[in-house]
PDB file of C-alpha atoms in Angstrom:
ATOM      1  CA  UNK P   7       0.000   0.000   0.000  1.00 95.00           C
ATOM      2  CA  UNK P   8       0.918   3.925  -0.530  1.00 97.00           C
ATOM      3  CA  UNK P   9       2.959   4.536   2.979  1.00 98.00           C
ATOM      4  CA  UNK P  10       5.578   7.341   4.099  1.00 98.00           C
ATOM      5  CA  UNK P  11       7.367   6.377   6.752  1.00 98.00           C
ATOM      6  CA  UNK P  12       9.217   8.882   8.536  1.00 98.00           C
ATOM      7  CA  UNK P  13      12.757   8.821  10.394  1.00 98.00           C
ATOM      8  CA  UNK P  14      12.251   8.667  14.588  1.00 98.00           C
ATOM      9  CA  UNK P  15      12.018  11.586  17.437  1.00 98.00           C
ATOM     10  CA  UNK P  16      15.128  14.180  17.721  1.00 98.00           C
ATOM     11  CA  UNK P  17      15.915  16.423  20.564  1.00 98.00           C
ATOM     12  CA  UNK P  18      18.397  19.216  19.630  1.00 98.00           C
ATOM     13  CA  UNK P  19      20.252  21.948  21.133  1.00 98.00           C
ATOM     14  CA  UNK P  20      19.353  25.372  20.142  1.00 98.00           C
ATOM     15  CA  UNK P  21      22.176  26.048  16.967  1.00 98.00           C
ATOM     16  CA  UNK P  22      21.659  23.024  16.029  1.00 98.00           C
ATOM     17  CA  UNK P  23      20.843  21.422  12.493  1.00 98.00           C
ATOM     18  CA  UNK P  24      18.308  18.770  12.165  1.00 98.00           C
ATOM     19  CA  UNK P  25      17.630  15.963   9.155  1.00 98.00           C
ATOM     20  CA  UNK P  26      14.303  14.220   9.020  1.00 98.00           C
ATOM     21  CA  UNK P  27      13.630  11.735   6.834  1.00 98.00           C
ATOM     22  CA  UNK P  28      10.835  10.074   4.606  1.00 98.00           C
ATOM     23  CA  UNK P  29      10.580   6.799   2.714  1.00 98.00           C
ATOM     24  CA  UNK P  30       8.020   6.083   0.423  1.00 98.00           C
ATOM     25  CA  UNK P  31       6.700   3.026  -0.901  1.00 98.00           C
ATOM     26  CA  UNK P  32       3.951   1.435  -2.653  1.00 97.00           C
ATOM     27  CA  UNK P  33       3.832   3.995  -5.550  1.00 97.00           C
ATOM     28  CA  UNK P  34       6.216   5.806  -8.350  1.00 97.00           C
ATOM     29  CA  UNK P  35       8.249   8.392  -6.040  1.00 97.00           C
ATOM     30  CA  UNK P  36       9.174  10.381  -8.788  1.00 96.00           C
ATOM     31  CA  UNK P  37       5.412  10.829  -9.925  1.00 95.00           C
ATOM     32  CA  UNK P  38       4.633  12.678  -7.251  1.00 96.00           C
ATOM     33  CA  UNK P  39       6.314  16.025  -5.086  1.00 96.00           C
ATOM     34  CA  UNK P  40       6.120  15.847  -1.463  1.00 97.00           C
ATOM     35  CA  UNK P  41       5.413  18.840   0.797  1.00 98.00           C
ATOM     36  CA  UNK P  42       6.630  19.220   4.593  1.00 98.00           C
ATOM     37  CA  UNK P  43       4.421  20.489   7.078  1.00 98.00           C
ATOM     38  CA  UNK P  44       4.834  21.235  10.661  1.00 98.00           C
ATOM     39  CA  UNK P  45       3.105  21.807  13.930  1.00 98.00           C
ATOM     40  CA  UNK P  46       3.489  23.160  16.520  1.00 98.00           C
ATOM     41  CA  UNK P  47       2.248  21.542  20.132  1.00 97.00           C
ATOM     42  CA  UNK P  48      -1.179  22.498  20.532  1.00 96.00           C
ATOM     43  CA  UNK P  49      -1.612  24.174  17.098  1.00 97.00           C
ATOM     44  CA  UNK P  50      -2.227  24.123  13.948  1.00 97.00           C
ATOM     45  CA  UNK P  51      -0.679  23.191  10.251  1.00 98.00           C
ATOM     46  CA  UNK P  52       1.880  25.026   8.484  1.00 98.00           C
ATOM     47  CA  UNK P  53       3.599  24.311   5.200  1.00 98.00           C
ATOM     48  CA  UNK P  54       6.960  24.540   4.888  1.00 98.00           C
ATOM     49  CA  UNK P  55       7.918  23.852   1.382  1.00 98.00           C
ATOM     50  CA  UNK P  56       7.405  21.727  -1.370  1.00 97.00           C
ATOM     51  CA  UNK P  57      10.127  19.439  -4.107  1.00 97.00           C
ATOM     52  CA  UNK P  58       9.467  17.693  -7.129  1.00 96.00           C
ATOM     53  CA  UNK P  59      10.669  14.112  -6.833  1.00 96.00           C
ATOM     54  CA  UNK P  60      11.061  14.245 -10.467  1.00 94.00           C
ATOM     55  CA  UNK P  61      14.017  16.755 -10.813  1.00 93.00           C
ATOM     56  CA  UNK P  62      14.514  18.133  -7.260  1.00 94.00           C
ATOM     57  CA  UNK P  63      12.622  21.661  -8.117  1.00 96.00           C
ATOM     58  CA  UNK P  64      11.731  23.370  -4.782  1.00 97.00           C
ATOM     59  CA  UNK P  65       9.183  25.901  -3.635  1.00 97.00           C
ATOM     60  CA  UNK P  66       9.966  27.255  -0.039  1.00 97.00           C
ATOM     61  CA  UNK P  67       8.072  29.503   2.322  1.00 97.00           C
ATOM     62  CA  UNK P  68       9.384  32.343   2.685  1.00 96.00           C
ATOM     63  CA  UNK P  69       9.467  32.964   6.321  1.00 95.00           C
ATOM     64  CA  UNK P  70      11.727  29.619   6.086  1.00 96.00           C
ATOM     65  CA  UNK P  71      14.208  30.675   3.376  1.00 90.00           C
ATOM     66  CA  UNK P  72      17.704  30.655   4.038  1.00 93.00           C
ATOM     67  CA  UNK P  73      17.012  27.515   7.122  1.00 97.00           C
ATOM     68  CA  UNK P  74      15.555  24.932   4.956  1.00 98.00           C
ATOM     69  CA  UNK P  75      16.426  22.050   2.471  1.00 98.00           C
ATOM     70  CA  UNK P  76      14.723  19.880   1.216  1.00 98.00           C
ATOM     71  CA  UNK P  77      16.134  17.047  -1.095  1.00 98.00           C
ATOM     72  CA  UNK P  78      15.250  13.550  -2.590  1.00 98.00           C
ATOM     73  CA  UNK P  79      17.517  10.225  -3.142  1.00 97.00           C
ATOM     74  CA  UNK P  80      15.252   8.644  -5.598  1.00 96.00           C
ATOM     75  CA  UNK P  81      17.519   5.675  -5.745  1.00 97.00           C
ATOM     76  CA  UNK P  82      16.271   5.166  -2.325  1.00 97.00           C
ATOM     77  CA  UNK P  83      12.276   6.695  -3.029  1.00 98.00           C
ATOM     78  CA  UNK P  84      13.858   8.869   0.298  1.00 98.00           C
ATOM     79  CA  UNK P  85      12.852  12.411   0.724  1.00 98.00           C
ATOM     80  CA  UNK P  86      15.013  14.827   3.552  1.00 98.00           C
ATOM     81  CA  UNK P  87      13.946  18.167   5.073  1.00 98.00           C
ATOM     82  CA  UNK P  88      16.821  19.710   6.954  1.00 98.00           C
ATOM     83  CA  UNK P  89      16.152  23.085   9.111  1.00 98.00           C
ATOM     84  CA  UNK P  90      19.265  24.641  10.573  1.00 98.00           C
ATOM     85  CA  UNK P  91      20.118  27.163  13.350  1.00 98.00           C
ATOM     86  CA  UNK P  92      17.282  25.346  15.131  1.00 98.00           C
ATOM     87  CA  UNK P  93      15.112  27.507  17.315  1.00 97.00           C
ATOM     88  CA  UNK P  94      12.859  26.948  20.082  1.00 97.00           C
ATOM     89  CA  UNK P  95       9.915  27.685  18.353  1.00 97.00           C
ATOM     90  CA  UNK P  96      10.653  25.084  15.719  1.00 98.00           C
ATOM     91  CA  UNK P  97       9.478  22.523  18.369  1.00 98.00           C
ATOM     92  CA  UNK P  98       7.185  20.824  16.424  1.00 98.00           C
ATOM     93  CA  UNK P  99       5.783  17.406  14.617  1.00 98.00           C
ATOM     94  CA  UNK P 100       7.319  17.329  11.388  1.00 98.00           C
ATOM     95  CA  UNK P 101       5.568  15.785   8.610  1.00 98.00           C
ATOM     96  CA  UNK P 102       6.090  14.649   4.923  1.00 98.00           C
ATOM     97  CA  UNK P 103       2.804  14.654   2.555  1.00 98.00           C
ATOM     98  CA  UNK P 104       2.920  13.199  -0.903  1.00 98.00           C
ATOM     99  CA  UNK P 105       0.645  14.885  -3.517  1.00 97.00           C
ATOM    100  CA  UNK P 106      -2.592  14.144  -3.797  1.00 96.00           C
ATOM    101  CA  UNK P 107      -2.013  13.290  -7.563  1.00 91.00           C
ATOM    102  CA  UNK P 108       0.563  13.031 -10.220  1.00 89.00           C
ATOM    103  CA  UNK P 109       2.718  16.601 -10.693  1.00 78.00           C
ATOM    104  CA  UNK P 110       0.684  18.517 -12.853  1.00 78.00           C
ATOM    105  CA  UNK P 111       2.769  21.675 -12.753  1.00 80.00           C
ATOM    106  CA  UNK P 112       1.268  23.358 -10.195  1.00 85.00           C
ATOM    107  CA  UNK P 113       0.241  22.838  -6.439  1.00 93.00           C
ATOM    108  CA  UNK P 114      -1.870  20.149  -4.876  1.00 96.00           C
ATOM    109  CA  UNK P 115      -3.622  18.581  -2.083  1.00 97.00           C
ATOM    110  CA  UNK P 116      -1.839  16.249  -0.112  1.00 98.00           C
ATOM    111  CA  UNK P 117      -3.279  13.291  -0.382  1.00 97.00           C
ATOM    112  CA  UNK P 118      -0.826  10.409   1.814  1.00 98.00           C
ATOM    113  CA  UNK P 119       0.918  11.889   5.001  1.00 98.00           C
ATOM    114  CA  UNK P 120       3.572  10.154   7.122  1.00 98.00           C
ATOM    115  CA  UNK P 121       3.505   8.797  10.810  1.00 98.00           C
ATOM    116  CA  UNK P 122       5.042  12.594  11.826  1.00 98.00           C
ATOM    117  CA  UNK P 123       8.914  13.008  13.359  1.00 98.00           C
ATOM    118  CA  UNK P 124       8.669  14.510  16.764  1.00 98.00           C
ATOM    119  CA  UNK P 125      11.388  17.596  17.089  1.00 98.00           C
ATOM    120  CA  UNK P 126      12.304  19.332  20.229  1.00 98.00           C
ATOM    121  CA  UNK P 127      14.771  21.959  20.622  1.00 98.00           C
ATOM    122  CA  UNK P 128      15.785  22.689  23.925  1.00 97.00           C
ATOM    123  CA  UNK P 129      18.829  23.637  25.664  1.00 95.00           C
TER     124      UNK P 129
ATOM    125  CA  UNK H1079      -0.205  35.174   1.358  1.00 97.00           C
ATOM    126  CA  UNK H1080      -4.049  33.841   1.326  1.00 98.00           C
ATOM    127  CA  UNK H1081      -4.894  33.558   4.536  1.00 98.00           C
ATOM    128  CA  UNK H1082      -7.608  30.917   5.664  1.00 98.00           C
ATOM    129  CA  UNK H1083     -10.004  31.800   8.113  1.00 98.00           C
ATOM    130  CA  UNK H1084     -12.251  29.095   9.462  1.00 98.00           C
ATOM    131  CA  UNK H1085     -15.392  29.518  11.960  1.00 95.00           C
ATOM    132  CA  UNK H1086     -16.873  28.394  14.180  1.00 97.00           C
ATOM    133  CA  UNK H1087     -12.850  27.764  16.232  1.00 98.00           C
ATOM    134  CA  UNK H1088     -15.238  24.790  18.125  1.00 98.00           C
ATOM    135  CA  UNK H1089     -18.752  23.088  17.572  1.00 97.00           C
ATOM    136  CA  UNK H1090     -21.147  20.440  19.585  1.00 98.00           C
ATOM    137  CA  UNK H1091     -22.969  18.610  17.961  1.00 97.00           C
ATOM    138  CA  UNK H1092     -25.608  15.720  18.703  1.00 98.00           C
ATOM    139  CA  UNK H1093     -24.697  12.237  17.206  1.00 98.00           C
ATOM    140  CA  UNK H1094     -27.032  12.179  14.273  1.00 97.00           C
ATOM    141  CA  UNK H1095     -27.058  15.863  13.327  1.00 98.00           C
ATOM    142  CA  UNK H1096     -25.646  18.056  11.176  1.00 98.00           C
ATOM    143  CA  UNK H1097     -22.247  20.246  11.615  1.00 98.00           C
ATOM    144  CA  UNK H1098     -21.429  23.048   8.998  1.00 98.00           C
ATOM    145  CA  UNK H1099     -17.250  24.432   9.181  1.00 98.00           C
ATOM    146  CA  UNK H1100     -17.187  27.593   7.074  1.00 98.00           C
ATOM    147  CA  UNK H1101     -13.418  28.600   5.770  1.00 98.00           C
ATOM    148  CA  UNK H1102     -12.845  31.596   4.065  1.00 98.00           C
ATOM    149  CA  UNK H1103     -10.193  32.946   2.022  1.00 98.00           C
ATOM    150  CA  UNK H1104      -8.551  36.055   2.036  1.00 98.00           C
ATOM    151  CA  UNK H1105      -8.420  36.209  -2.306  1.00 98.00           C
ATOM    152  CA  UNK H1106     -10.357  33.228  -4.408  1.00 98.00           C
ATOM    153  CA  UNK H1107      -8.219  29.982  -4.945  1.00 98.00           C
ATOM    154  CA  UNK H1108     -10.077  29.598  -8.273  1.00 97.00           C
ATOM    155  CA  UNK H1109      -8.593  28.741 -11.117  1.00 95.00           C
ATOM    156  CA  UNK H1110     -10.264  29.803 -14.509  1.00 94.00           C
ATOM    157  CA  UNK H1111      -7.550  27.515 -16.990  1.00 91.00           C
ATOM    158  CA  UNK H1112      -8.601  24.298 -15.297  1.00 90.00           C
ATOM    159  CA  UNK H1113     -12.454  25.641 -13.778  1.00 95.00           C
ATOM    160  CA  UNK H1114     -11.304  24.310  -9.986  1.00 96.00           C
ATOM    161  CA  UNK H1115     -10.875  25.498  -6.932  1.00 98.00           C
ATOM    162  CA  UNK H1116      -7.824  24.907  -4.990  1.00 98.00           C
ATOM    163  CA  UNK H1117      -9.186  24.380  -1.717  1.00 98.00           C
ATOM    164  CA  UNK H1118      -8.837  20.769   0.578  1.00 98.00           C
ATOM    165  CA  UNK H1119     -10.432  19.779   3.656  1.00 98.00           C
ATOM    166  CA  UNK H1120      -8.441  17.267   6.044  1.00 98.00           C
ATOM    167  CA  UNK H1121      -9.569  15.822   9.536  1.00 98.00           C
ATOM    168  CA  UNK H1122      -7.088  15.502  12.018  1.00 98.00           C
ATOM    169  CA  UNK H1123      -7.953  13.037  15.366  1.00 98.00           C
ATOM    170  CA  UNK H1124      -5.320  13.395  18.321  1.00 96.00           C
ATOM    171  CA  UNK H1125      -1.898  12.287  18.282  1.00 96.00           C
ATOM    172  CA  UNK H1126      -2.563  11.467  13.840  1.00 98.00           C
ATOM    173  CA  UNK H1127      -1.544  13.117  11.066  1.00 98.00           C
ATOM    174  CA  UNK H1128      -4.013  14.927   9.426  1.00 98.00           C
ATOM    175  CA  UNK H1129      -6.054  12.798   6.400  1.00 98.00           C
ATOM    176  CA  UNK H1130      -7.156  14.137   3.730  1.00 98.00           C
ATOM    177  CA  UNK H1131     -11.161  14.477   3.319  1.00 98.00           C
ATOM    178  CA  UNK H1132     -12.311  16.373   0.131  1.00 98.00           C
ATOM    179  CA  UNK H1133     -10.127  18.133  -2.564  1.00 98.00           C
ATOM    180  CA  UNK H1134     -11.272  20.602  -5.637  1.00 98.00           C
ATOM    181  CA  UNK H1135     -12.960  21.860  -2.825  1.00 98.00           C
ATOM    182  CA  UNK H1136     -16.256  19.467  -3.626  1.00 98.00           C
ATOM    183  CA  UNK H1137     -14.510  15.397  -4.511  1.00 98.00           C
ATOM    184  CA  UNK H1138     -14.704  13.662  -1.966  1.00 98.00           C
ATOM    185  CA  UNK H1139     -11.384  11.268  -1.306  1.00 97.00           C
ATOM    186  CA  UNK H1140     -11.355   7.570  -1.946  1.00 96.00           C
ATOM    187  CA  UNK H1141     -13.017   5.677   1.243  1.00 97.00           C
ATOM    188  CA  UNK H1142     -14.166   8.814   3.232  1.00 98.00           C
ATOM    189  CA  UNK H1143     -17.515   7.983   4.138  1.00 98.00           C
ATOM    190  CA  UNK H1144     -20.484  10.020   1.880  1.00 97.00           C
ATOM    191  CA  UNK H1145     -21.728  12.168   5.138  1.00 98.00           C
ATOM    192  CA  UNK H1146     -18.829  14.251   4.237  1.00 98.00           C
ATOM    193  CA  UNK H1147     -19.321  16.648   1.821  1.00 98.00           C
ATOM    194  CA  UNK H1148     -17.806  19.889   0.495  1.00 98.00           C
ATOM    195  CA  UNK H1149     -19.364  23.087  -1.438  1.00 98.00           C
ATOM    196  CA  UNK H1150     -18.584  26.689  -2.401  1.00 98.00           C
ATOM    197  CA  UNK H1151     -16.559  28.593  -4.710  1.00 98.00           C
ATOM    198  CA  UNK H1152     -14.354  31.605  -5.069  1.00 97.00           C
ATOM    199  CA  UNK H1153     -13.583  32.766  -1.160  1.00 98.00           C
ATOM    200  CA  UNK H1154     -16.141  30.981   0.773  1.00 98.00           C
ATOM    201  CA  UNK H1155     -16.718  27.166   1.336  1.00 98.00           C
ATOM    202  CA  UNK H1156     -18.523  24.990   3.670  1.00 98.00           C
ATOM    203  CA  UNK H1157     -17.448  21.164   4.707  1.00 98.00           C
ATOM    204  CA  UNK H1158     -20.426  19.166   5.945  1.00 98.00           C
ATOM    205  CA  UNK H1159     -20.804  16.283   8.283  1.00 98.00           C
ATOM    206  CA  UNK H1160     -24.443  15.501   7.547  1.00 98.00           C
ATOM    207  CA  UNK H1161     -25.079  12.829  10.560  1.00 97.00           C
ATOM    208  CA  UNK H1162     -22.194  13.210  13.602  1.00 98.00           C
ATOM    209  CA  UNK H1163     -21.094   9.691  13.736  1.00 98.00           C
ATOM    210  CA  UNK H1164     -18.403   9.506  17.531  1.00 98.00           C
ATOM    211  CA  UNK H1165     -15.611   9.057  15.053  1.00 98.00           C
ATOM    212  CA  UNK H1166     -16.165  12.377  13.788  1.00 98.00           C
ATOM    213  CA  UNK H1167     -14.465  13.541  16.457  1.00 98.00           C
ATOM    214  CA  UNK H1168     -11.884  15.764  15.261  1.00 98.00           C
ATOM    215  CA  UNK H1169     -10.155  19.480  14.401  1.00 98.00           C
ATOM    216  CA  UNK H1170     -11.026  20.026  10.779  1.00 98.00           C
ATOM    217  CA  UNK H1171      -8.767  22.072   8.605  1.00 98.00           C
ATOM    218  CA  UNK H1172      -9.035  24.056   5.176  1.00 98.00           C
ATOM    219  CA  UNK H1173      -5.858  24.603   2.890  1.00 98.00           C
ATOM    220  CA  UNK H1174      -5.664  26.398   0.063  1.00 98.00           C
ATOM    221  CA  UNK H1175      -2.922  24.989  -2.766  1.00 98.00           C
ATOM    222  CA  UNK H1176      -3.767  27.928  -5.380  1.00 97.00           C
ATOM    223  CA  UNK H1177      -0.507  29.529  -4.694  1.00 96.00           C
ATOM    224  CA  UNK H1178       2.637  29.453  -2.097  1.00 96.00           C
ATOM    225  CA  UNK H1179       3.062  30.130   0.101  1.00 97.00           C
ATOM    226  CA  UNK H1180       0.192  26.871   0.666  1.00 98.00           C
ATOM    227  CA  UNK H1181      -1.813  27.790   4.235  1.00 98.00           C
ATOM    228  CA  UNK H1182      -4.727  26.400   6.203  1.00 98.00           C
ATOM    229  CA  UNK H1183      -6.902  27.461   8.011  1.00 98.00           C
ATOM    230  CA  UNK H1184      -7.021  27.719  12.198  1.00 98.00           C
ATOM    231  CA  UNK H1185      -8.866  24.932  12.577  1.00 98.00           C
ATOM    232  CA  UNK H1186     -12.500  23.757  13.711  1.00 98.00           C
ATOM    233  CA  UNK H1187     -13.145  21.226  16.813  1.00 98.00           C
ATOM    234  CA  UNK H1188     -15.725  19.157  16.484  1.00 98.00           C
ATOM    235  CA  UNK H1189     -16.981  17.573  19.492  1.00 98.00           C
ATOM    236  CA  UNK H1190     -20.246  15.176  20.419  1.00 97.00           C
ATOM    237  CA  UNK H1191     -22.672  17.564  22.711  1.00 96.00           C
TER     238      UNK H1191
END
């Protein structure tokens, strides 16, 4: 079946870098770009960024830009999102989406998410 | 950046009845080239990642169960649980994937009264 599984819980130290992972199975993983979206304890949803499994295009937000990367191994069907210069505020569930449907050159709804990678930063 | 803004922030609601989420967004996710609207609804129950429910704002995702159903157009759209089943039980969110950055909306408890 269509399943992201994503890499276990990480505690960092503020500074820090952090490198989450994602494996898909089940499905073509270069058919399909994966977002990463995070929350927050007690929040809600917010996208980070978005990469086309199919050449490695990304789309980041903004307010992200300059801390983020995301990347794909496609030998592996793995997809990474690294955030450095970790902050407290990026305590958060980290999760990979797949898109809801084939890339069809422009955004979409996520259709498959993964299990979610638990991230603390604390000193 | 569209911003989503969803009401009522909580709702109780007898097994059996209807619950209405409204989400509204700040400039219309419609697309005229493909005649769609670019706006999902996912449930999310504790300690789960969220699933998606309905995309194209109306099509309803493979196995969710027909008393969910999704309407508008433009800015404004409605998700509707027709008859509260206890597994409803859930914060419902709106995103919009017209452009990036993508956002959703606050969210919507939904709890049995």
């Amino acid at each position: 079946q269509v399943q992201l599984v994503q890499s276990g819980a990480e505690v960092k130290k503020p500074g820090a870098s952090v490198k989450v992972s994602c494996k898909a199975s089940g499905y073509i993983f270069t058919s399909y770009g994966i977002s990463w979206v995070r929350q927050a304890p007690g929040q809600g949803l917010e996208w980070m960024g978005w990469i086309s499994t199919s050449n490695g295009n990304t789309n980041y937000a903004q307010k992200l830009q300059g801390r983020v990367t995301m990347t794909t191994d496609t030998s592996t069907r793995i997809a990474y999102m690294e955030l450095r210069s970790l902050r407290s505020d990026d305590t958060a569930v980290y999760y990979c989406a797949r898109d809801q449907q084939v890339e069809l050159g422009y955004f979409d709804s996520l259709g498959v998410w993964g299990q979610g990678t638990t991230v603390t930063v604390s000193s | 950046d569209i911003e989503m803004t969803q009401s009522p922030d909580s709702l109780a609601v007898s097994l059996g009845e209807r619950a209405t989420i409204n989400c509204k967004s700040s400039q219309s996710v419609f697309y005229s080239s493909n005649n769609k609207n670019f706006l999902a609804w996912y449930q999310q129950k504790p300690g789960q990642p969220p699933k998606l429910l309905i995309y194209w704002a109306s099509t309803r995702q493979s196995g969710v169960p027909d008393r969910f159903s999704g309407s508008g157009s433009g800015t404004d759209f409605t998700l509707t649980i027709s008859s509260l089943q206890a597994e409803d039980v859930a914060v419902y969110y709106c995103h919009q994937y017209y452009s990036s950055p993508l956002t959703f909306g606050g969210g919507t408890k939904v709890e049995i009264k």
